[in-house]
Short mmCIF file of C-alpha atoms and ligand atoms in Angstrom, two decimals:
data_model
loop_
_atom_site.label_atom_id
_atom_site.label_comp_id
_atom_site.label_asym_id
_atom_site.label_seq_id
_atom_site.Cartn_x
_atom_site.Cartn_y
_atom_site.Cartn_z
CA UNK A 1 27.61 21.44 -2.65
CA UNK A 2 28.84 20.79 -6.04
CA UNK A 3 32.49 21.64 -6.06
CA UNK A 4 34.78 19.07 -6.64
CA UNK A 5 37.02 17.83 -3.68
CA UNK A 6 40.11 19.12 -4.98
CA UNK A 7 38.68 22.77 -4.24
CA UNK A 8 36.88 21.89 -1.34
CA UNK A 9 39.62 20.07 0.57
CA UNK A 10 42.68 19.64 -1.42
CA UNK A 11 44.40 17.87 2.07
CA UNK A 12 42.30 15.10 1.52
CA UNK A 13 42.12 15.08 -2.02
CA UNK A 14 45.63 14.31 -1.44
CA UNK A 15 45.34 11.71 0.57
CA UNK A 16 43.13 9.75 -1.79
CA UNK A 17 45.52 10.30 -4.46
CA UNK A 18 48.58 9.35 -2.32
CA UNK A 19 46.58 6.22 -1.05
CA UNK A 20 45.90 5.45 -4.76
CA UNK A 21 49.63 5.73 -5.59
CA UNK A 22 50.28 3.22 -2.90
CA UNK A 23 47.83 0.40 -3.87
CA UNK A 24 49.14 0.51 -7.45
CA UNK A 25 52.44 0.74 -6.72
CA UNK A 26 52.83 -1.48 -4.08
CA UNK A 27 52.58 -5.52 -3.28
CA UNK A 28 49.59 -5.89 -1.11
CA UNK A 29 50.35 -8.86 0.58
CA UNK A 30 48.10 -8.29 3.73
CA UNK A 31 45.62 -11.50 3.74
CA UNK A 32 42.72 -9.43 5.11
CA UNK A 33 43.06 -6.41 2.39
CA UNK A 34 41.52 -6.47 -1.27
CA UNK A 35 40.57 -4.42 -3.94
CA UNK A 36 36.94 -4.08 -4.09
CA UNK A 37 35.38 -3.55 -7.99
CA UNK A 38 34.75 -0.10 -9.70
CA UNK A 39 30.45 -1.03 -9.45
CA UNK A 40 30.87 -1.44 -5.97
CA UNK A 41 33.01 1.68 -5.21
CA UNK A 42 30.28 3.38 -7.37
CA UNK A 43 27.72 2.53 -4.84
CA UNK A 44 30.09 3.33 -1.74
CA UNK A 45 30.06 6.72 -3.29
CA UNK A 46 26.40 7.37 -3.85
CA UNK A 47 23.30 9.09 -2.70
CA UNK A 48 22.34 5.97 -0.49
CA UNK A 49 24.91 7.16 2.03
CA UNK A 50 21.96 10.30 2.49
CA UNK A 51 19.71 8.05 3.60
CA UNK A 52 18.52 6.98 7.77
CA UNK A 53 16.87 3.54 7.83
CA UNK A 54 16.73 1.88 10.84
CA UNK A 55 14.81 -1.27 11.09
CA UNK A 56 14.60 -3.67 7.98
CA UNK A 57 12.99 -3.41 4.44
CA UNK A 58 9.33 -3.14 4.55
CA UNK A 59 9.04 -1.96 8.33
CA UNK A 60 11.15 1.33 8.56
CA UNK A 61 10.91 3.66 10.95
CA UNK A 62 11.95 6.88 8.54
CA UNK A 63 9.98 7.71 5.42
CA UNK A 64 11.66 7.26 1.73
CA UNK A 65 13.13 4.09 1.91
CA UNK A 66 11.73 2.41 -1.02
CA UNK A 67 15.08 2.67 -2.98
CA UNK A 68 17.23 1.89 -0.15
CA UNK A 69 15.33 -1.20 0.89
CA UNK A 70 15.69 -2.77 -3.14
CA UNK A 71 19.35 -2.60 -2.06
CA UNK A 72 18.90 -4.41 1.20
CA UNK A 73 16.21 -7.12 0.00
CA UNK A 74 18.83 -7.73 -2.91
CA UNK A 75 21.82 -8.03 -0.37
CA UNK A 76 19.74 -10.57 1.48
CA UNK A 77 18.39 -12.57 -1.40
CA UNK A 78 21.68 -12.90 -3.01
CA UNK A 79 23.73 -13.50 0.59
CA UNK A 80 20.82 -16.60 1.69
CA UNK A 81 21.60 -18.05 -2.09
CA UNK A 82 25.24 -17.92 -1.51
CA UNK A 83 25.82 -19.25 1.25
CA UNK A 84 22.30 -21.50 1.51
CA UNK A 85 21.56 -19.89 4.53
CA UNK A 86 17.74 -19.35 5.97
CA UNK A 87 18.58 -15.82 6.92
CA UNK A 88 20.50 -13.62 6.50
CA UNK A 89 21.42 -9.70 8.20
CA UNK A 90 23.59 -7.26 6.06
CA UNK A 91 23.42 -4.49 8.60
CA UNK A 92 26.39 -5.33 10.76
CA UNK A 93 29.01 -2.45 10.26
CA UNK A 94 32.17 -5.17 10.40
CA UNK A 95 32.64 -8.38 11.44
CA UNK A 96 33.04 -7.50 14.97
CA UNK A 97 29.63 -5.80 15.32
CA UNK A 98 28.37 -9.30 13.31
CA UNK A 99 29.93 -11.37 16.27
CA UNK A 100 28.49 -8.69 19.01
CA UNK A 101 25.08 -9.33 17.59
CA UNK A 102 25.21 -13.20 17.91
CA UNK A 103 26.49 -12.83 20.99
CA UNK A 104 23.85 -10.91 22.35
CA UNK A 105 21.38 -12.69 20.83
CA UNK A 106 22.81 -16.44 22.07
CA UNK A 107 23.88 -15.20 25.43
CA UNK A 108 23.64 -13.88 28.74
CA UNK A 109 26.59 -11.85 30.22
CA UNK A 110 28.78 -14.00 31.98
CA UNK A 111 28.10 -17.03 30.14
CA UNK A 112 31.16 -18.98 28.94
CA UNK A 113 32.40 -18.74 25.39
CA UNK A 114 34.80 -21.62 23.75
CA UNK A 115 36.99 -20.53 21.09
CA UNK A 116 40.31 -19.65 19.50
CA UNK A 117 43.41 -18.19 21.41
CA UNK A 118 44.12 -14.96 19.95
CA UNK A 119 47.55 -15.71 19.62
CA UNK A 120 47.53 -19.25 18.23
CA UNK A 121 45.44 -17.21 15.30
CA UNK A 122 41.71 -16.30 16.76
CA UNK A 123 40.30 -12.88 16.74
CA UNK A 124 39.91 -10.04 19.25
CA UNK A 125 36.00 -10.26 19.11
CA UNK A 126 36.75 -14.19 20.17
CA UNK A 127 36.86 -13.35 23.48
CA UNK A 128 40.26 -11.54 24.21
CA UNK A 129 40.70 -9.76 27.77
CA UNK A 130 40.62 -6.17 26.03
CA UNK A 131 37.74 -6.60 23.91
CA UNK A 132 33.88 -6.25 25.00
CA UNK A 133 33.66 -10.24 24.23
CA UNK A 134 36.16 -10.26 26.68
CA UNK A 135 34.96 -8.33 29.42
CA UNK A 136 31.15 -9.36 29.01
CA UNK A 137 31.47 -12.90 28.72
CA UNK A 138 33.88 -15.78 30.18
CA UNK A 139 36.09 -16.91 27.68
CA UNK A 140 38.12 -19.86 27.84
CA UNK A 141 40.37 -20.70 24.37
CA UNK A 142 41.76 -23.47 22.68
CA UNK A 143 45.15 -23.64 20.33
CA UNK A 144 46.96 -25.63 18.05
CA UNK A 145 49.38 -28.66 19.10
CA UNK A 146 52.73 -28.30 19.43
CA UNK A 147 54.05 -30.40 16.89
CA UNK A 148 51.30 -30.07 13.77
CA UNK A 149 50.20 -26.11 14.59
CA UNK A 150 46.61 -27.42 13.65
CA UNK A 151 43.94 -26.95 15.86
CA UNK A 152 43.80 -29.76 18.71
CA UNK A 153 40.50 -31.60 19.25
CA UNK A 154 41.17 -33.24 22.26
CA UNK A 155 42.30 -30.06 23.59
CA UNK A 156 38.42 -28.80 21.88
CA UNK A 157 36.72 -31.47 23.55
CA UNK A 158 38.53 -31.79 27.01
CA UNK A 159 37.92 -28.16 27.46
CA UNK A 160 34.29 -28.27 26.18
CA UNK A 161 33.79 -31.27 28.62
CA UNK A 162 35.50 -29.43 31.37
CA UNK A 163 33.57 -25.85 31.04
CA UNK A 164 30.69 -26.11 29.34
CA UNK A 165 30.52 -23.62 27.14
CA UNK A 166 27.46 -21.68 26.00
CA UNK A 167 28.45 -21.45 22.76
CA UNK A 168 31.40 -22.68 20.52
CA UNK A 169 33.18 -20.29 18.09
CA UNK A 170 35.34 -22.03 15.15
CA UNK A 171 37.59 -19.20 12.44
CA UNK A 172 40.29 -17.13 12.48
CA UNK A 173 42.41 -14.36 11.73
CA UNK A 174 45.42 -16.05 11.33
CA UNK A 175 45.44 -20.00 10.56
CA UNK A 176 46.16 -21.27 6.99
CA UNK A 177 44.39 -24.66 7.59
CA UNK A 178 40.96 -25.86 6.89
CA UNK A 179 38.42 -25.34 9.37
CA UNK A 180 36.62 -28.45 10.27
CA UNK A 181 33.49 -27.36 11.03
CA UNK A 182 32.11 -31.21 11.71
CA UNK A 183 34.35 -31.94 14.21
CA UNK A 184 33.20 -28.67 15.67
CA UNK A 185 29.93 -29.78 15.80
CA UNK A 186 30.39 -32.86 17.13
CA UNK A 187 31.86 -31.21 20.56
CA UNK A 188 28.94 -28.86 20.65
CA UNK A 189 26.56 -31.49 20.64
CA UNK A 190 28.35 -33.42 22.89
CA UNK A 191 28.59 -30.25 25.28
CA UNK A 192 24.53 -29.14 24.18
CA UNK A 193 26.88 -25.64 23.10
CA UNK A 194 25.65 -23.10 20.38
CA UNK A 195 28.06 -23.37 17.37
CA UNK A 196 29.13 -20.54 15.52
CA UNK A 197 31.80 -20.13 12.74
CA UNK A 198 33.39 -17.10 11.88
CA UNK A 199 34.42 -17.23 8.39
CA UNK A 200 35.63 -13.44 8.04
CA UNK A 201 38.50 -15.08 6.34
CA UNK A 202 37.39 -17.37 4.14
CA UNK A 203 33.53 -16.05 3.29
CA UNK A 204 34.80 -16.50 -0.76
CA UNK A 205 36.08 -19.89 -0.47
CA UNK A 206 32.77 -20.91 1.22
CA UNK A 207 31.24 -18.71 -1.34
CA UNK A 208 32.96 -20.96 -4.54
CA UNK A 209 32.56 -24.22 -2.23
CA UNK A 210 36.64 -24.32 -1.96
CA UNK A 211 36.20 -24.96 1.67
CA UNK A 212 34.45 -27.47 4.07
CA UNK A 213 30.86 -25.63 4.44
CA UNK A 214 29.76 -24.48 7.79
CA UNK A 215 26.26 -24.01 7.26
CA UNK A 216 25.07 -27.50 7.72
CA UNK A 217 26.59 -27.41 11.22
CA UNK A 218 26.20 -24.10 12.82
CA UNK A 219 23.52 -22.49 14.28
CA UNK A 220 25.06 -18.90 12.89
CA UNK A 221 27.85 -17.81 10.73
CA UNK A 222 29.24 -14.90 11.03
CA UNK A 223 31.39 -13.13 8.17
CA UNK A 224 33.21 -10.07 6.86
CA UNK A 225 32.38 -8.48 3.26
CA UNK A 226 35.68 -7.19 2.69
CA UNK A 227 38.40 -10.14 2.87
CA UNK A 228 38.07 -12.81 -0.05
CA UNK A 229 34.78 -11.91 -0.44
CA UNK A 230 36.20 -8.76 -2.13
CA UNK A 231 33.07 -6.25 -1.43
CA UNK A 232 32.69 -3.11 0.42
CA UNK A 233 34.32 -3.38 4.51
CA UNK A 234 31.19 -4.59 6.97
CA UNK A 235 29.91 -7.67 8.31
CA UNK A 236 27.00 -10.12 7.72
CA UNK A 237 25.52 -12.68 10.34
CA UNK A 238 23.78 -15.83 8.69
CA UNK A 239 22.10 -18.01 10.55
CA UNK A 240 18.82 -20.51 10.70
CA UNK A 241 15.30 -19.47 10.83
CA UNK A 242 14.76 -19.73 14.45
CA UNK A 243 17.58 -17.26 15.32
CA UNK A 244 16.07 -14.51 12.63
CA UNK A 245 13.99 -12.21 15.19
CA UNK A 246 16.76 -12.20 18.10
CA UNK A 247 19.29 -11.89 15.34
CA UNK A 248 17.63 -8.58 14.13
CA UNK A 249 16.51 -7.60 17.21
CA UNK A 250 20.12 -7.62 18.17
CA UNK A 251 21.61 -5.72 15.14
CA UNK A 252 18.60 -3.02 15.65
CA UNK A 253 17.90 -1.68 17.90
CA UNK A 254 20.11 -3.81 19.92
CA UNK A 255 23.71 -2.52 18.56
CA UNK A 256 23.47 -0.61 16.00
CA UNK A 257 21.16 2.58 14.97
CA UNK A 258 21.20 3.36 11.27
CA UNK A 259 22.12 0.64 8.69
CA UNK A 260 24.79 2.12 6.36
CA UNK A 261 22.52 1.69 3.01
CA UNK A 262 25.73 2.82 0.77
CA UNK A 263 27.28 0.08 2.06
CA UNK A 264 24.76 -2.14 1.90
CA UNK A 265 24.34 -1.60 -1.69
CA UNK A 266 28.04 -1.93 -1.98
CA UNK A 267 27.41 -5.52 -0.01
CA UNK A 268 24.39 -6.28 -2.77
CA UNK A 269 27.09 -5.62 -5.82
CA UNK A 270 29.91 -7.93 -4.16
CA UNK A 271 27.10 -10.89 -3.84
CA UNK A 272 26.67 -10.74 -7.30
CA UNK A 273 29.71 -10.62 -8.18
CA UNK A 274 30.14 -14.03 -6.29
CA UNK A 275 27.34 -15.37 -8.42
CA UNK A 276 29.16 -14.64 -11.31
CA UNK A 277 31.26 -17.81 -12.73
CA UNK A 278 34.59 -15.93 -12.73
CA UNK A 279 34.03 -15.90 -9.33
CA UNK A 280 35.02 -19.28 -8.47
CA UNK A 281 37.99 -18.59 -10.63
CA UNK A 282 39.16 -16.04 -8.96
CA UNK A 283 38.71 -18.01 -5.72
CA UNK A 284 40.90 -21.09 -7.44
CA UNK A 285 43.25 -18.65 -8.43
CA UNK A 286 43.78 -17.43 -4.78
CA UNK A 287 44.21 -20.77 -3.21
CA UNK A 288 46.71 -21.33 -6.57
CA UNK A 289 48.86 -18.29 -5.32
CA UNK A 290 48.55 -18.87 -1.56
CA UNK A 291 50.04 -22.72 -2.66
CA UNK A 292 52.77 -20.27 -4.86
CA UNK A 293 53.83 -18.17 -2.01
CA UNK A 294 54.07 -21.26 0.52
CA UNK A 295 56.25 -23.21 -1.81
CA UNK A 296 58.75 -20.27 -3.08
CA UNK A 297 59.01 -19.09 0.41
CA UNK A 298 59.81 -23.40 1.46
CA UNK A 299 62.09 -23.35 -1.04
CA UNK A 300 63.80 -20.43 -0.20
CA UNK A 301 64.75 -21.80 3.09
CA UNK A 302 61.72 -20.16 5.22
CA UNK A 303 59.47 -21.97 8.22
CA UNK A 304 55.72 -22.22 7.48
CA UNK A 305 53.59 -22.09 10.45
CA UNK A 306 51.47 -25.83 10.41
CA UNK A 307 53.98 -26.61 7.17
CA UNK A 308 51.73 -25.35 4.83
CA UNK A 309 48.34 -23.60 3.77
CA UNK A 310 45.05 -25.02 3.00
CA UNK A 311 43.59 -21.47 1.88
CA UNK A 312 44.36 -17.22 0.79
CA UNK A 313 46.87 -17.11 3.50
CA UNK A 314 50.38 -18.62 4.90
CA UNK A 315 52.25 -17.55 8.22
CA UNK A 316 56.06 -17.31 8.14
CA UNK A 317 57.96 -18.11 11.42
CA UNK A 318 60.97 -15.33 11.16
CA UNK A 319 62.92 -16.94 14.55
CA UNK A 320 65.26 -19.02 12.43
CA UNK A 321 66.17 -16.05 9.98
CA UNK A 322 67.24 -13.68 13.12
CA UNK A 323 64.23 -11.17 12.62
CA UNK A 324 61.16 -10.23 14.16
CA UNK A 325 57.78 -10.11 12.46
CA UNK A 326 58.02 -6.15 13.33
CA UNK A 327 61.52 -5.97 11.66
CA UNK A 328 60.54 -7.79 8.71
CA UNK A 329 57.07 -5.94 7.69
CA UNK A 330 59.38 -2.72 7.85
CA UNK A 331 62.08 -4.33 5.51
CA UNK A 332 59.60 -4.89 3.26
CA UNK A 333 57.52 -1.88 3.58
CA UNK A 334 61.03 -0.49 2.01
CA UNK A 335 60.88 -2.18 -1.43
CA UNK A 336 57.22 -1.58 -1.92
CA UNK A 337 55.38 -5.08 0.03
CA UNK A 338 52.97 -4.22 2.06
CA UNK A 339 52.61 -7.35 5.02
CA UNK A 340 51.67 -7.48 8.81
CA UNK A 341 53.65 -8.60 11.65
CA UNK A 342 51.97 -11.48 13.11
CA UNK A 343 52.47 -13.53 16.06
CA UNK A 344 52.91 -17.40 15.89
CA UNK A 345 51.65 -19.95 17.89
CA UNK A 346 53.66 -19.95 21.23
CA UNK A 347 55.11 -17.10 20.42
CA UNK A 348 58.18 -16.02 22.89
CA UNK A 349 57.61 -12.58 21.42
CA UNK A 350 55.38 -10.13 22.37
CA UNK A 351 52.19 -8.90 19.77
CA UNK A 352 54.12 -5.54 19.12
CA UNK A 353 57.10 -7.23 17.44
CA UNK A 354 55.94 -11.04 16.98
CA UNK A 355 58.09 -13.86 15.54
CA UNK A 356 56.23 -14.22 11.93
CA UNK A 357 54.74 -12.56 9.24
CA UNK A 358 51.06 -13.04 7.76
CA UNK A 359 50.44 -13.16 3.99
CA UNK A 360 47.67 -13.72 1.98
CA UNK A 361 46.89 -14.11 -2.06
CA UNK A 362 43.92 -12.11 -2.40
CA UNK A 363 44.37 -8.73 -3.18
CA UNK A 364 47.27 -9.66 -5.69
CA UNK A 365 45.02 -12.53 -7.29
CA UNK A 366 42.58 -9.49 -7.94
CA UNK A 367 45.51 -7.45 -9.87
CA UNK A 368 45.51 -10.95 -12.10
CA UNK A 369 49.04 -12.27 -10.72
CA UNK A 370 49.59 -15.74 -10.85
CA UNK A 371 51.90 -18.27 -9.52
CA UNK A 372 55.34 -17.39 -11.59
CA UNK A 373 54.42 -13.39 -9.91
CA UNK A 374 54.37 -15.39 -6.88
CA UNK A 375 57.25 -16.48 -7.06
CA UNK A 376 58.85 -14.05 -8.14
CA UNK A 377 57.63 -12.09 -4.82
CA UNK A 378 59.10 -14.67 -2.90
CA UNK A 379 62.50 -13.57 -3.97
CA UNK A 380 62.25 -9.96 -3.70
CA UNK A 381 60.86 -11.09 -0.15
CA UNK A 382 63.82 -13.43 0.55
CA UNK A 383 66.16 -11.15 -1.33
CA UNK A 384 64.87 -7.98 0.90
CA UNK A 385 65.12 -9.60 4.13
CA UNK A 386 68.66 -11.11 3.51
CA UNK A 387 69.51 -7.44 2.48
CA UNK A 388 69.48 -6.21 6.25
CA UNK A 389 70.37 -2.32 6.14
CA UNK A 390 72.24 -2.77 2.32
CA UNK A 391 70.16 0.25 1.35
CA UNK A 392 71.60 0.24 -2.46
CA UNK A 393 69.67 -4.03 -2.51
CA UNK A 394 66.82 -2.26 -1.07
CA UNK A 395 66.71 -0.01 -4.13
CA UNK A 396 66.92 -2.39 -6.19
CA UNK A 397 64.48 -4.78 -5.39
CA UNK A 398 62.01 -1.91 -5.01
CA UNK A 399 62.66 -0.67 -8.89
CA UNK A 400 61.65 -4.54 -9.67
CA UNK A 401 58.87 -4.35 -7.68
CA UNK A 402 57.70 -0.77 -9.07
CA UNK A 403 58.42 -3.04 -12.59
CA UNK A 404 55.90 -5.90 -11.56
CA UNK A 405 53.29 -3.50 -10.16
CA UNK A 406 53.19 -1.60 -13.39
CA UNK A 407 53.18 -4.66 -15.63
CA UNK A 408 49.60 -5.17 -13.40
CA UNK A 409 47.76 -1.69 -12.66
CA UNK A 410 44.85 -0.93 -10.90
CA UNK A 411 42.06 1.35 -11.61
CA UNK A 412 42.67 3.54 -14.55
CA UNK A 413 39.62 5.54 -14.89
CA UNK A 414 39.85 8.19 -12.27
CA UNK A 415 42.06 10.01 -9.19
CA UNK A 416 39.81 7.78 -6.72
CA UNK A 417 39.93 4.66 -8.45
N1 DSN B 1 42.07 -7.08 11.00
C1 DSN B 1 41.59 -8.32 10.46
C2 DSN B 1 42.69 -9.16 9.93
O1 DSN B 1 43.65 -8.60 9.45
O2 DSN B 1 42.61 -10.37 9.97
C3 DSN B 1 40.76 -9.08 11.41
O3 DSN B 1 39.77 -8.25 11.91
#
């Protein structure tokens, strides 16, 4: 029981140690990844992971949960403050289980959801043929126009009018332009749809009030921990008053058994964090480098997906450069930048190789780049994918990106960390 993990299971302690080489000495680039605080990899790593507690703090059905349910009454509190929410539920394991909660809760099997096409930048739990939102509920999607790859509201309203959805989801995975929750809400009122927003994404630019606010307009909001919100990976549903009990009811015993309490305490650490005034710095900062990225990578000759980015992320269409998004996140992956293939809207491609590339600011911002790193990143980017096989470039722009990742390291203190 007390042995360290090097003696217990040096394979794994390897792994850890390998995966810590990576993240400091690589360019983490992926918009949904970050790098969460040592306090709240302290509490991933505690006792509370010992500990069964279904149902809620205060009305357990286990013994011994007076510890465990400080954590979770603190992860509410500080979550309801936030975001200015009525309630809130920190028990969703990821984002997906916080959308299969709502859905439950708002809906009947069969019943017809509105929201984003997967491809034009929604999420699987949207409503995608392969997913359970997919095969329990109808799901018709909208996209983005043609011309300005923003979302279309006609297309929103047309389809509303023409289906009449049950309930309206707005967020995404993979769009780099505001979400405007309003206009959202105008269509579900029109339609007498439940509205919910998804803001996996964005949670910490809602959080520092760097985005339009959903909460005045939705009847839930759903959101991920992990992303810009930089805490521990899981989900969190927030939502009025009169949703609470079906909301709960929904998490447990509906989907899920035992709450994760390490995580939850994890959750409780990030919140505060996000109370903290160097927050909202850190959020500016992200939206600063996203802005960075967008402009070096313009400048350098590349296509951005709706022109531009309004928040942590920008989408790169390859088509013009003679790559594909799968090509290009390998490239990189050579010199040391660490990116996802991603498809574009009306993509010709399929999602295994995909026209474009998905970035995002966030993890980097939380190494303390800034825009002249940015930039800089731009032209090992533009330098690596102009380098095609040339496997002497390669090594080059990897040294200098070995260079820039030392100049800005991450976790000192231990193997883990
Ligand atoms: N996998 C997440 C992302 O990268 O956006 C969404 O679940």
């Amino acid at each position: 029981m007390l042995s360290p993990l090097l003696q217990v299971d040096p394979e794994i302690f390897e792994a850890i140690t390998g995966e810590v080489r990576r993240q400091q000495t690589s360019l983490e680039l992926i918009a949904s990844e970050n790098f969460v605080s040592v306090a709240v990899m302290e509490a991933l790593g505690s006792v509370m992971t010992n500990k069964y507690a279904e149902g809620y703090p205060g009305a357990r059905y286990y013994g011994g949960c007076d510890f465990v349910d400080i954590a979770e009454r603190l992860a509410i509190e500080r979550a309801r403050t936030i975001f200015g929410a009525e309630h809130a539920n920190v028990q969703p394991h990821s984002g997906t289980q916080a959308n299969m909660a709502v859905y439950f809760a708002l809906l009947e099997r069969g019943d017809t959801i509105l929201s984003m096409e997967l491809s034009m930048g929604g999420h699987l739990s949207h409503g995608y043929k392969k997913n359970f939102s997919g095969h329990s509920y109808h799901s018709v999607f909208y996209g983005v126009d043609r011309k300005t790859e923003q979302i279309d509201f006609d297309q929103v309203r047309a389809l509303a009018l023409e289906h009449r959805p049950k309930l309206i989801i707005c967020g995404a995975s993979a769009y780099s332009r505001f979400i405007q929750f309003s206009r959202f809400a105008e269509i579900a009122r029109e339609v007498d749809a439940y509205l919910m927003a998804d803001i996996a994404h964005i949670a910490g630019l809602v959080a520092a009030k760097l985005h339009p606010d959903p909460f005045p307009y939705c009847d839930v909001v759903t959101a991920t921990t992990h992303k810009t919100m930089r805490g521990p990976r899981g989900g969190i549903i927030l939502c009025r008053q009169e949703h609470q009990k079906s909301i709960d009811a929904q998490v447990f015993p509906g989907m899920q058994g035992g709450p994760l309490m390490h995580v939850i305490a994890g959750k409780a650490i990030a919140l505060k964090e996000a109370m903290a005034p160097d927050f909202r710095v850190y959020q500016e900062q992200i939206l600063k480098n996203a802005r960075a990225l967008a402009l070096g990578l313009e400048k350098r000759g590349f296509r951005l997906v709706s022109g531009g980015t309004d928040n942590h992320m920008v989408l790169i269409d390859l088509s013009a450069k003679g790559l594909t998004g799968q090509q290009a996140t390998q490239i990189l992956e050579r010199v040391g930048i660490t990116a996802n293939k991603n498809l574009i809207p009306y993509d010709p491609r399929p999602a295994t190789e995909a026209s474009g590339i998905r970035l995002g600011s966030p993890a980097l911002t939380s190494r303390r780049m800034r825009e002249p790193e940015m930039d800089q990143i731009c032209a090992f980017i533009d330098q690596a994918l102009s380098a095609a096989d040339d496997q002497a470039k390669l090594d080059k722009i990897h040294a200098q990106v070995l260079e820039l990742c030392e100049a800005y390291p991450l976790y000192q203190r231990s193997y883990h960390m």
